[in-house]
Coordinates of C-alpha atoms (C1' of nucleotides) in Angstrom, one line a residue:
Chain O
M187 CA 45.7 165.0 126.9
P188 CA 48.6 163.0 127.2
P189 CA 48.8 159.7 125.6
T190 CA 48.2 156.4 127.2
R191 CA 50.9 154.3 128.4
R192 CA 52.0 150.7 127.8
D193 CA 54.1 149.8 130.5
R194 CA 55.0 146.6 129.8
R195 CA 58.1 146.0 129.1
V196 CA 61.7 145.9 131.4
I197 CA 64.5 147.4 129.3
I198 CA 68.0 148.1 130.5
H199 CA 70.6 150.5 129.0
F200 CA 73.8 150.1 129.3
D201 CA 76.3 152.7 129.0
Y202 CA 80.0 152.1 129.3
D203 CA 81.8 154.6 131.8
C204 CA 84.2 156.6 129.5
F205 CA 85.0 154.1 127.0
Y206 CA 87.7 154.6 124.9
A207 CA 89.5 155.5 127.5
S208 CA 88.8 152.3 129.2
V209 CA 90.0 150.3 126.5
F210 CA 92.9 151.4 126.3
E211 CA 93.1 150.8 130.3
R212 CA 92.2 147.2 129.7
E213 CA 95.4 146.8 127.5
N214 CA 97.5 148.5 129.8
P215 CA 96.1 148.5 133.8
S216 CA 98.9 150.6 135.4
L217 CA 96.7 153.7 133.0
K218 CA 93.9 153.5 135.7
S219 CA 95.9 155.6 138.4
M220 CA 96.6 158.3 136.3
P221 CA 94.7 160.6 134.3
L222 CA 94.2 159.6 131.1
A223 CA 93.1 161.2 128.0
V224 CA 92.2 160.3 124.6
Q225 CA 92.9 162.3 121.6
Q226 CA 91.8 162.6 118.0
K227 CA 93.0 165.4 115.9
Q228 CA 93.5 168.2 118.1
I229 CA 90.7 167.8 121.0
I230 CA 89.9 165.2 123.9
V231 CA 87.2 162.7 122.7
T232 CA 87.3 161.4 126.2
C233 CA 89.2 160.9 129.2
N234 CA 89.0 158.9 132.3
Y235 CA 87.5 159.8 135.8
E236 CA 90.9 160.5 137.6
A237 CA 90.9 163.1 134.9
R238 CA 87.5 164.6 135.1
R239 CA 88.6 164.6 138.9
R240 CA 91.2 167.1 138.1
G241 CA 89.3 169.1 135.8
L242 CA 89.1 167.8 132.1
H243 CA 86.8 166.8 130.1
K244 CA 85.3 165.7 126.9
L245 CA 86.3 168.0 123.7
Q246 CA 88.5 170.0 125.2
L247 CA 91.4 171.1 123.3
I248 CA 94.9 169.3 124.2
S249 CA 96.8 172.6 124.6
E250 CA 93.7 173.2 127.2
A251 CA 94.0 170.0 128.9
R252 CA 97.9 170.4 129.0
K253 CA 97.7 173.4 131.2
I254 CA 95.2 172.2 133.9
V255 CA 96.8 168.5 134.3
P256 CA 100.5 169.0 133.0
D257 CA 100.7 165.2 133.4
V258 CA 98.1 163.9 131.9
V259 CA 98.7 161.0 129.7
I260 CA 97.4 161.8 126.1
V261 CA 96.6 158.6 124.1
L262 CA 96.0 158.8 120.3
G263 CA 92.6 157.3 119.7
E264 CA 92.2 158.2 115.9
E265 CA 92.4 154.0 114.9
L266 CA 88.8 153.2 115.3
G267 CA 89.3 149.2 115.4
R268 CA 90.5 148.4 119.1
F269 CA 87.1 149.9 119.9
R270 CA 85.1 148.3 117.6
D271 CA 86.3 144.9 118.4
A272 CA 86.1 145.5 122.2
S273 CA 82.2 146.8 121.2
K274 CA 81.3 144.2 119.4
L275 CA 82.9 141.8 122.3
L276 CA 81.0 143.6 124.9
Y277 CA 77.6 143.2 122.9
K278 CA 78.1 139.5 122.4
Y279 CA 78.7 139.4 125.9
L280 CA 74.9 141.0 126.9
E281 CA 73.3 139.4 124.2
A282 CA 74.1 136.3 125.7
F283 CA 71.6 137.1 128.7
T284 CA 68.7 137.6 126.6
W285 CA 66.1 135.1 125.7
S286 CA 64.8 137.3 122.9
G287 CA 67.7 138.4 121.4
K288 CA 66.3 142.1 121.8
V289 CA 69.7 143.9 122.1
E290 CA 70.5 147.0 120.4
K291 CA 73.9 149.0 120.1
L292 CA 73.6 152.9 119.8
G293 CA 77.2 153.5 118.9
F294 CA 80.3 151.6 120.2
D295 CA 78.9 152.2 124.0
E296 CA 75.5 151.9 124.3
V297 CA 73.2 149.2 124.4
W298 CA 69.8 148.3 125.4
M299 CA 68.7 145.1 126.2
D300 CA 64.5 144.0 126.0
V301 CA 64.5 141.7 129.5
T302 CA 60.5 141.6 130.1
D303 CA 60.7 137.7 129.4
L304 CA 63.4 136.9 131.9
V305 CA 61.6 139.4 134.3
A306 CA 58.3 137.4 134.2
Y307 CA 59.4 134.0 134.1
N308 CA 61.3 134.7 137.5
Q309 CA 58.4 136.8 138.9
A310 CA 56.5 133.7 138.2
L311 CA 59.0 131.7 140.4
L312 CA 58.7 133.8 143.7
N313 CA 57.7 132.2 146.5
Q314 CA 55.9 134.8 148.2
N315 CA 56.7 133.7 151.7
D316 CA 60.0 134.2 151.1
L317 CA 60.6 136.7 149.1
S318 CA 64.1 137.9 150.4
N319 CA 65.8 134.7 149.5
S320 CA 64.6 134.6 145.9
F321 CA 66.6 133.1 143.2
F322 CA 66.9 134.7 139.5
Q323 CA 67.0 132.1 136.5
L324 CA 69.0 133.7 134.1
K325 CA 68.1 130.0 131.7
Q326 CA 65.2 128.7 131.6
N327 CA 66.1 124.9 131.2
D328 CA 68.8 125.3 133.8
P329 CA 67.4 125.9 137.3
M330 CA 71.0 126.2 138.4
A331 CA 72.1 129.1 136.4
G332 CA 71.4 132.0 138.3
F333 CA 71.9 134.2 141.1
S334 CA 70.4 135.2 144.6
Y335 CA 68.5 138.2 145.6
D336 CA 66.4 140.0 147.9
A337 CA 63.3 140.3 145.9
T338 CA 61.7 142.7 148.8
K339 CA 64.1 145.6 147.5
I340 CA 65.3 147.2 144.7
A341 CA 69.1 146.8 143.3
G342 CA 70.8 150.4 143.0
H343 CA 69.8 153.7 142.9
T344 CA 66.0 155.1 142.5
F345 CA 64.4 158.0 140.9
P346 CA 63.4 159.6 143.0
A347 CA 65.6 158.4 145.6
T348 CA 63.2 158.2 148.4
R349 CA 59.7 157.1 147.9
H350 CA 57.3 159.1 149.5
D351 CA 53.7 157.0 148.9
E352 CA 54.5 153.5 149.5
D353 CA 57.0 151.5 151.2
L354 CA 59.1 149.6 149.0
E355 CA 59.9 147.0 151.5
S356 CA 56.6 145.2 151.2
P357 CA 55.6 144.3 148.4
L358 CA 53.2 141.6 147.3
N359 CA 53.1 140.0 144.3
T360 CA 50.4 138.8 143.1
S361 CA 46.5 140.6 142.7
L362 CA 47.8 144.6 142.9
E363 CA 47.0 147.3 141.3
P364 CA 49.1 147.7 137.4
G365 CA 51.1 149.9 139.8
D366 CA 52.4 147.4 142.1
Q367 CA 52.8 144.8 139.4
L368 CA 55.0 147.4 137.6
L369 CA 57.3 147.9 140.6
V370 CA 57.9 143.8 140.9
R371 CA 58.6 143.4 137.4
L372 CA 60.9 146.7 137.7
K373 CA 62.7 145.6 141.2
L374 CA 63.5 142.2 139.3
G375 CA 64.8 143.9 136.4
S376 CA 66.9 146.0 138.6
H377 CA 68.3 142.8 140.1
L378 CA 69.5 141.2 137.1
A379 CA 70.6 144.7 135.4
R380 CA 73.3 144.8 138.9
H381 CA 73.9 141.0 138.1
I382 CA 75.1 141.8 134.5
R383 CA 76.4 145.0 135.1
L384 CA 78.7 143.2 137.9
S385 CA 79.3 140.2 135.3
L386 CA 80.6 142.7 133.4
E387 CA 83.4 144.4 135.2
E388 CA 84.1 141.1 136.9
H389 CA 84.4 138.9 133.6
Q390 CA 85.3 141.9 131.0
G391 CA 86.8 144.2 133.3
Y392 CA 84.4 147.1 131.7
T393 CA 82.4 149.4 134.2
S394 CA 79.1 150.8 133.0
T395 CA 76.6 152.9 134.0
V396 CA 72.9 151.4 133.8
G397 CA 69.0 152.3 133.8
I398 CA 66.0 150.2 133.7
S399 CA 62.3 151.5 133.0
T400 CA 59.9 150.6 130.9
N401 CA 61.0 151.8 127.6
K402 CA 64.2 153.1 125.7
I403 CA 64.4 157.0 126.1
L404 CA 63.1 156.4 130.4
S405 CA 66.1 153.7 130.6
K406 CA 68.7 155.6 129.0
L407 CA 68.0 158.9 130.6
V408 CA 67.5 157.9 134.0
G409 CA 71.0 156.0 134.2
N410 CA 72.5 159.5 134.0
L411 CA 71.6 160.0 137.5
N412 CA 74.1 157.5 139.0
K413 CA 77.5 158.0 137.4
P414 CA 80.2 156.3 137.2
K415 CA 79.1 152.4 137.6
G416 CA 75.8 153.2 139.1
Q417 CA 72.6 151.9 138.2
T418 CA 69.1 153.7 138.6
T419 CA 65.6 152.6 138.0
V420 CA 62.5 154.5 137.6
L421 CA 59.7 154.0 140.2
P422 CA 56.5 153.5 139.6
P423 CA 53.4 155.5 139.7
Y424 CA 54.4 155.8 135.7
V425 CA 50.8 157.5 136.0
S426 CA 49.0 160.3 137.6
P427 CA 46.4 158.3 139.6
N428 CA 43.2 160.2 138.3
E429 CA 42.5 163.6 136.8
E430 CA 41.3 165.6 140.0
S431 CA 44.5 164.7 141.7
P432 CA 47.0 167.2 142.6
P433 CA 49.1 168.4 139.5
A434 CA 50.6 165.6 138.0
T435 CA 54.1 166.1 138.5
N436 CA 53.8 165.4 141.9
T437 CA 52.7 161.9 141.5
N438 CA 53.8 160.8 138.3
N439 CA 57.5 160.0 138.5
V440 CA 57.9 160.0 134.8
L441 CA 56.9 163.5 134.4
L442 CA 58.6 164.3 137.2
F443 CA 62.0 162.8 136.3
L444 CA 61.7 164.1 132.3
D445 CA 60.0 167.7 133.1
G446 CA 63.1 169.1 134.6
H447 CA 65.7 168.1 131.4
D448 CA 66.4 170.8 128.8
I449 CA 64.4 170.0 125.6
G450 CA 67.1 169.2 123.7
K451 CA 68.5 166.6 125.8
I452 CA 65.4 164.0 124.8
P453 CA 66.7 161.3 122.5
G454 CA 64.9 162.4 119.2
I455 CA 64.7 166.0 119.8
G456 CA 68.2 167.1 118.4
F457 CA 69.5 170.5 117.7
K458 CA 66.9 171.4 114.9
M459 CA 63.9 170.3 116.6
S460 CA 64.4 171.5 119.8
Q461 CA 65.6 175.4 118.1
R462 CA 62.2 175.0 116.4
I463 CA 60.4 174.2 120.1
R464 CA 61.9 177.2 121.7
N465 CA 61.4 179.3 119.1
H466 CA 57.9 178.7 119.6
V467 CA 57.5 178.5 123.2
L468 CA 59.7 181.9 123.5
S469 CA 57.5 183.2 120.6
R470 CA 61.1 184.9 119.3
P471 CA 63.9 183.5 117.6
T472 CA 66.4 181.9 119.7
K473 CA 69.3 184.4 119.1
F474 CA 73.2 182.5 118.7
E475 CA 76.1 184.8 119.1
V476 CA 76.6 185.4 115.4
G477 CA 80.6 185.2 115.7
L478 CA 82.7 182.4 116.9
I479 CA 81.7 182.9 120.7
Y480 CA 81.4 179.3 122.4
G481 CA 78.5 179.9 125.1
G482 CA 75.7 178.9 122.3
T483 CA 72.3 180.2 124.0
Q484 CA 71.5 181.2 127.6
D485 CA 67.5 180.3 126.1
S486 CA 67.3 176.8 127.5
I487 CA 63.6 175.4 127.8
A488 CA 62.8 172.3 129.7
S489 CA 60.8 169.8 129.1
G490 CA 58.3 170.5 131.5
D491 CA 57.8 174.1 130.1
V492 CA 56.7 172.9 126.7
R493 CA 54.7 169.9 127.7
L494 CA 52.8 172.3 129.9
F495 CA 53.0 175.4 127.5
P496 CA 49.2 176.9 126.4
G497 CA 47.8 174.5 123.5
M498 CA 50.9 172.1 123.6
G499 CA 50.0 168.8 122.0
P500 CA 50.5 166.8 119.0
D501 CA 48.8 169.0 116.7
L502 CA 50.9 172.4 117.8
L503 CA 53.9 170.2 117.7
E504 CA 53.3 169.4 114.2
K505 CA 52.5 172.7 113.3
I506 CA 55.9 173.4 115.0
L507 CA 57.9 170.8 113.0
G508 CA 55.9 169.9 110.3
G509 CA 56.5 170.9 106.7
P510 CA 58.6 169.7 104.2
G511 CA 61.3 167.3 104.6
S512 CA 60.1 166.6 107.9
E513 CA 59.5 162.9 109.0
R514 CA 55.4 162.4 109.1
G515 CA 54.0 162.2 112.0
I516 CA 56.6 164.3 113.6
G517 CA 54.1 166.2 116.2
G518 CA 52.5 163.0 117.7
R519 CA 56.3 161.6 117.7
A520 CA 57.4 164.4 119.9
W521 CA 54.5 164.6 122.0
N522 CA 54.6 161.4 122.9
L523 CA 58.8 161.8 123.6
I524 CA 58.3 164.9 126.2
N525 CA 55.6 162.8 127.7
G526 CA 57.9 159.5 128.5
I527 CA 56.2 157.3 125.9
D528 CA 58.4 155.2 123.0
D529 CA 56.9 152.6 121.9
T530 CA 59.7 151.7 119.6
E531 CA 61.1 147.9 119.9
V532 CA 64.7 147.2 121.0
Q533 CA 65.8 145.6 117.9
Q534 CA 67.7 142.5 117.0
A535 CA 71.0 142.4 115.9
K536 CA 71.7 142.7 112.4
K537 CA 74.3 140.2 111.3
V538 CA 75.6 142.8 108.9
P539 CA 76.0 147.1 109.3
S540 CA 74.0 148.9 106.4
Q541 CA 77.0 151.0 105.9
I542 CA 80.6 151.4 106.1
S543 CA 82.3 154.4 105.8
I544 CA 85.8 156.4 106.3
E545 CA 86.1 159.9 106.6
D546 CA 89.0 162.2 107.3
S547 CA 89.0 166.1 107.9
Y548 CA 91.7 168.7 106.3
I549 CA 92.8 171.9 106.9
R550 CA 93.3 172.1 103.2
L551 CA 92.7 170.2 100.1
D552 CA 93.1 171.7 96.6
T553 CA 94.8 169.9 94.1
M554 CA 94.0 166.8 92.4
P555 CA 97.2 164.9 93.0
Q556 CA 96.3 165.7 97.1
V557 CA 93.0 164.3 96.3
L558 CA 94.5 161.3 94.6
K559 CA 96.6 160.5 97.8
E560 CA 93.6 160.9 100.1
F561 CA 91.7 158.6 98.0
R562 CA 94.4 155.8 98.2
I563 CA 94.7 156.0 101.8
L564 CA 90.3 156.5 102.6
A565 CA 89.7 153.5 99.5
S566 CA 92.3 151.1 101.4
S567 CA 91.4 151.8 104.7
L568 CA 87.7 151.2 103.6
V569 CA 88.6 147.9 101.6
K570 CA 89.9 146.4 104.6
R571 CA 86.7 147.9 106.6
M572 CA 85.4 145.8 104.3
H573 CA 87.2 142.7 104.7
T574 CA 86.9 142.7 108.5
D575 CA 83.2 143.6 108.8
L576 CA 81.6 141.9 105.7
L577 CA 83.6 138.3 105.5
E578 CA 83.0 135.3 107.6
D579 CA 84.9 131.7 107.4
D580 CA 83.8 129.6 105.4
D581 CA 82.9 126.0 107.1
D582 CA 81.8 124.7 104.1
P583 CA 84.0 121.3 103.8
S584 CA 83.4 121.0 99.9
S585 CA 85.1 124.0 99.1
E586 CA 88.8 125.2 99.9
S587 CA 88.1 129.0 100.2
Q588 CA 88.5 130.1 103.6
K589 CA 86.2 133.4 103.4
R590 CA 83.1 134.1 102.0
W591 CA 81.2 137.5 102.0
V592 CA 78.3 137.6 103.9
A593 CA 77.0 140.5 102.1
H594 CA 77.7 142.6 99.2
P595 CA 77.6 146.5 98.7
K596 CA 76.0 147.7 95.9
T597 CA 76.8 151.1 95.8
L598 CA 79.7 153.3 96.8
R599 CA 79.7 157.3 97.5
L600 CA 82.1 159.9 97.7
S601 CA 80.8 162.6 100.1
T602 CA 82.8 165.9 100.1
R603 CA 82.6 168.8 102.2
P604 CA 83.5 172.2 100.4
R605 CA 84.9 175.3 102.0
P606 CA 82.5 177.6 101.0
P607 CA 85.1 180.6 99.0
P608 CA 85.1 183.8 100.8
H609 CA 82.7 186.1 99.1
T610 CA 82.6 189.4 98.1
D611 CA 82.6 191.4 100.8
G612 CA 84.7 189.1 102.6
T613 CA 82.2 187.0 104.6
R614 CA 82.8 183.4 104.6
T615 CA 79.9 181.8 105.0
R616 CA 81.0 178.7 106.6
S617 CA 78.9 175.6 105.8
F618 CA 79.3 172.5 107.2
N619 CA 76.8 171.2 104.3
R620 CA 78.3 167.8 102.3
I621 CA 77.3 167.1 98.7
S622 CA 77.8 163.3 97.5
R623 CA 77.5 161.5 94.4
S624 CA 77.7 157.7 94.3
S625 CA 77.9 154.8 91.6
P626 CA 77.5 150.8 91.6
L627 CA 80.5 149.3 93.1
P628 CA 82.4 147.5 91.1
N629 CA 82.9 143.4 91.6
F630 CA 86.5 143.4 91.6
V631 CA 86.2 144.7 95.4
F632 CA 85.2 141.3 96.1
N633 CA 88.2 139.7 94.5
L634 CA 90.3 138.1 97.5
K635 CA 93.1 136.8 95.3
E636 CA 93.9 140.6 94.5
A637 CA 96.5 142.7 96.1
I638 CA 94.4 145.4 97.7
D639 CA 96.6 147.6 96.9
A640 CA 95.9 146.7 93.3
T641 CA 92.2 146.7 94.4
V642 CA 92.2 150.2 95.7
E643 CA 94.3 151.7 92.7
K644 CA 91.4 150.5 90.1
L645 CA 88.8 151.3 92.3
V646 CA 90.4 154.7 92.5
Q647 CA 90.7 155.1 88.7
V648 CA 87.6 153.8 87.3
A649 CA 84.8 155.1 90.2
L650 CA 86.3 157.4 92.7
V651 CA 88.2 160.0 89.8
P652 CA 84.8 159.9 87.9
M653 CA 82.4 160.9 91.0
F654 CA 84.7 163.1 92.0
R655 CA 84.6 165.1 88.6
R656 CA 80.2 164.7 88.9
L657 CA 80.9 166.4 92.3
H658 CA 83.1 168.8 91.2
P659 CA 83.3 169.6 87.6
Q660 CA 85.5 172.6 87.8
Q661 CA 89.1 172.6 87.1
G662 CA 90.3 173.9 90.7
G663 CA 88.8 176.6 92.8
W664 CA 87.3 174.1 95.8
N665 CA 89.1 173.2 98.5
L666 CA 87.7 170.4 100.6
S667 CA 87.6 170.1 104.4
L668 CA 86.3 166.7 105.0
M669 CA 86.0 163.4 102.5
N670 CA 83.9 160.8 103.1
L671 CA 83.9 157.1 101.3
A672 CA 81.0 155.1 101.9
V673 CA 79.0 151.5 100.8
T674 CA 75.6 151.1 101.0
N675 CA 72.7 149.2 99.9
M676 CA 74.0 145.6 101.3
V677 CA 72.9 142.7 99.9
E678 CA 72.8 139.8 102.5
T679 CA 74.2 136.5 101.2
A680 CA 72.1 133.6 101.3
S681 CA 73.3 131.9 104.9
E682 CA 73.0 128.2 104.9
D683 CA 72.4 128.2 108.5
G684 CA 68.6 128.4 109.0
T685 CA 68.3 130.6 112.0
G686 CA 69.3 133.4 109.7
C687 CA 67.2 136.7 110.5
G688 CA 65.1 138.4 107.8
R689 CA 63.0 135.5 106.5
D690 CA 60.7 137.4 105.1
I691 CA 63.2 139.2 102.9
G692 CA 65.1 135.8 102.4
R693 CA 61.9 134.2 101.0
M694 CA 61.3 136.9 98.8
F695 CA 65.1 136.5 97.0
K696 CA 65.5 132.9 97.9
R697 CA 64.5 132.0 94.5
Q698 CA 66.6 134.4 92.7
E699 CA 69.8 133.8 95.0
E700 CA 69.3 129.9 94.7
A701 CA 69.4 130.6 91.1
L702 CA 72.5 132.4 90.7
K703 CA 74.6 130.7 93.0
E704 CA 75.5 128.5 90.3
W705 CA 76.8 131.8 88.3
K706 CA 79.2 132.7 91.1
V707 CA 82.8 133.2 90.2
E708 CA 85.4 131.1 91.6
D709 CA 85.2 130.9 95.6
R710 CA 82.0 132.4 95.5
D711 CA 84.1 136.2 95.7
M712 CA 81.5 137.9 93.9
P713 CA 78.0 139.6 94.5
P714 CA 75.5 136.8 92.4
D715 CA 73.3 139.5 91.5
V716 CA 75.9 142.3 90.3
I717 CA 78.3 141.9 87.2
F718 CA 79.9 144.9 85.5
A719 CA 81.2 145.5 81.9
P720 CA 83.4 148.5 80.9
K721 CA 82.1 150.8 78.5
E722 CA 84.0 152.8 75.6
D723 CA 84.4 156.2 77.6
H724 CA 86.3 154.8 80.3
E725 CA 83.3 154.8 82.9
M726 CA 82.2 151.6 83.9
L727 CA 78.7 150.3 83.4
F728 CA 77.4 147.9 86.5
D729 CA 74.1 147.2 86.7
D730 CA 71.8 144.0 87.5
G731 CA 71.1 143.1 84.2
R732 CA 67.7 143.3 82.8
E733 CA 68.8 146.7 81.5
V734 CA 72.1 146.1 80.1
E735 CA 71.7 146.1 76.6
P736 CA 73.4 143.1 75.1
S737 CA 75.9 144.8 72.8
A738 CA 77.4 146.6 75.7
G739 CA 80.3 143.9 75.9
D740 CA 81.3 145.1 72.6
D741 CA 82.4 147.8 73.3
I742 CA 84.8 147.1 76.1
S743 CA 88.5 147.8 75.0
K744 CA 91.4 147.2 76.9
A745 CA 91.9 151.4 76.9
A746 CA 88.8 151.4 78.9
W747 CA 91.5 150.0 82.3
G748 CA 93.9 152.8 81.8
N749 CA 96.9 150.5 80.8
A750 CA 97.4 147.2 79.8
T751 CA 98.8 145.9 83.3
D752 CA 95.7 146.7 85.2
I753 CA 93.9 144.6 83.3
P754 CA 92.7 141.5 85.3
T755 CA 94.4 138.4 84.4
G756 CA 92.1 136.1 84.6
S757 CA 88.0 135.5 84.4
E758 CA 88.4 136.5 88.4
D759 CA 86.3 139.6 87.6
L760 CA 83.7 138.4 85.7
L761 CA 80.8 135.8 86.0
Y762 CA 80.8 132.9 84.5
P763 CA 78.6 129.7 84.4
T764 CA 80.5 126.9 86.8
Q765 CA 78.2 123.7 86.6
N766 CA 74.6 123.7 85.6
T767 CA 73.6 124.9 82.7
A768 CA 71.1 128.0 82.4
S769 CA 68.3 126.8 81.2
D770 CA 67.3 125.1 84.4
I771 CA 68.4 127.4 86.4
W772 CA 66.1 130.2 85.2
D773 CA 63.1 127.2 84.1
D774 CA 62.3 126.4 87.6
G775 CA 59.0 128.4 88.7
D776 CA 56.1 130.2 87.2
D777 CA 57.8 132.8 85.9
N778 CA 58.6 132.4 82.0
N779 CA 61.8 133.6 81.8
D780 CA 62.8 131.6 78.6
E781 CA 63.6 135.0 76.7
N782 CA 65.8 136.3 79.3
N783 CA 68.6 133.2 78.2
D784 CA 71.1 133.8 75.6
M785 CA 73.9 131.8 73.7
C786 CA 77.6 133.1 73.9
T787 CA 78.3 133.3 69.9
I788 CA 81.9 132.4 70.7
C789 CA 81.9 129.4 73.2
Q790 CA 77.9 128.6 72.6
A791 CA 77.6 129.0 76.7
I792 CA 74.2 129.5 77.8
M793 CA 73.2 132.1 80.3
P794 CA 70.9 134.6 81.1
A795 CA 71.0 138.1 78.7
F796 CA 72.2 140.3 81.0
A797 CA 75.1 138.2 82.0
M798 CA 76.6 138.3 78.1
A799 CA 78.3 141.5 78.3
A800 CA 80.4 140.7 81.1
H801 CA 80.7 136.8 79.1
H802 CA 82.0 139.1 76.1
C803 CA 84.1 141.0 78.3
Y804 CA 85.9 137.7 79.5
H805 CA 86.5 136.7 75.6
D806 CA 87.6 140.0 74.7
L807 CA 90.1 140.1 77.5
D808 CA 91.7 136.9 76.8
E809 CA 92.6 137.9 73.1
Chain J
dC999 C1' 67.0 154.8 93.7
dT1000 C1' 69.9 159.4 94.5
dG1001 C1' 71.7 163.3 97.1
dA1002 C1' 70.4 166.4 101.5
dC1003 C1' 69.5 166.4 106.3
dT1004 C1' 68.5 165.1 110.8
dA1005 C1' 70.2 162.4 115.4
dA1006 C1' 72.7 159.8 117.9
dG1007 C1' 77.4 158.7 120.4
Chain T
dG1457 C1' 75.8 174.5 117.1
dG1458 C1' 80.5 173.2 118.3
dT1459 C1' 85.0 169.8 118.4
dT1460 C1' 85.9 163.9 115.5
dC1461 C1' 84.3 159.9 113.0
dT1462 C1' 80.8 156.9 111.8
dT1463 C1' 75.8 154.8 111.6
dA1464 C1' 70.8 154.7 110.8
dG1465 C1' 66.9 156.7 109.5
dT1466 C1' 63.8 159.8 106.7
dC1467 C1' 62.3 162.5 102.8
dA1468 C1' 61.6 164.9 98.2
dG1469 C1' 61.7 164.2 93.2

DNA sequence: CTGACTAAG
DNA sequence: GGTTCTTAGTCAG
């Protein structure tokens, strides 16, 4: 039994055409007429359509490409900053069209927009007597902002390309069957999509390929039918008329469209899942060429083969896909997907990423000096990324500082991909598995006054080297093919503009944030809820306080920093009270926090117990 | 919370 | 499952 459809939304999916190449063409328009390829390491990650016309394609070896198109222009695309910037700009441009703010990015070059509200508004505006001269209003409060369009026609391509059962040119707007209401909304959606797509090209210089439907997977998949710079709408009917009708695929455009796709092409069904499904449907394991032979499997299974397989349904899929480690409810979700049902919302933009990571791959990385060198390179990029992505201009006139952290990652993670040592019989079981260790992120990385190189060096010594030892306790023998550095576990800093999203979570922490604001370090460089205190065993201890023994601060010695010149010269790395006494910070509510406050034995300052360790560190370093 | 894994571009 | 580099999410313990 196929699940019930809820086609109440209009979703547009944007995919910028050969995005990396387009970024370079924008910077240098003369490239547009030439075959252009973007290189990372030894492969072409993307190329423009002139290059494709001459036989190049994505993920091709550079050497191969040079043979096929000797005069190909190859640009290096390993620095992702320019792509990130362009992606952000285009995202902001698209976001401005929406009323709901439901705009979701996938990677650098894809965006979904939920335009249900704009479409509904403009549907109500239609004049049934003059549909061909309609005006699409882009703003609710400005009847002049918008564009003219012919509401009797759909804009761009459709799936199916021609409709067999109904005349597209003669729609009525009201009191129709649900399917016809859907047609009207998709029509408006297609005109809006075209307008935005052409605006994007005219004003930003990027062409895109667009899909229009009622959910995320259908809009994404259908766009692929006409690329580049095309758009495609999935036409109704989205449901089969009724049970006694002929085979569903004749009358249900969603299934007609989806059934032809390889099962692994359905978004959400990746390699592992499609392999397990294939194994079951073919009732034998899919055979891979065991060696290095390229070509994969010749056993490809269409989505329709799966959907129509005897006994297929959520329960069977649960048996196939379920088990330890699998997502709960995966069977039902997969069943929905192959039926073209995806009720997941288009997510509103998060202002802060939930993770920032930097990685590099290596042919051979097996000595500590090499590792240290790469640590410095990676950590330096990471700290710079944190600056560009997590700092914003501080418009607070009462402060002279210009930047403040919008979020503080709490965790630092080091991942490596060890190359498995050649086994006894010489067979190398190459694995691409990663292993990782994480630790609290030291506060000093938030210090904007220190030079980046100094911050990086400290980070390497106090955090990365210890983590590396936990990851690879052996003295040698390892050889890494990849290292990745990440900061995760973002804690958003309370924002003053009341429009900040995540009010529910904000409310939870509001009281704590308010209280801790007073404990901020100069220029608000520091996270309000994290402190650190060096420990005697050359490892750093970081915590949110309540688990730190009050005596921890006594263990501090300059030796913990390796050498004296690395010691922070001032109090910049430490938290200390700036204005209020601690008592009025913690005594504001029904919670009884009195026992959390302590007085410093040296300077008599009152502060939460958890801050005492760091505070003592401050005194110790002054000696 | 940590660490492994899956999926996506 | 492969190429590169990155992000997001889920699950077990």
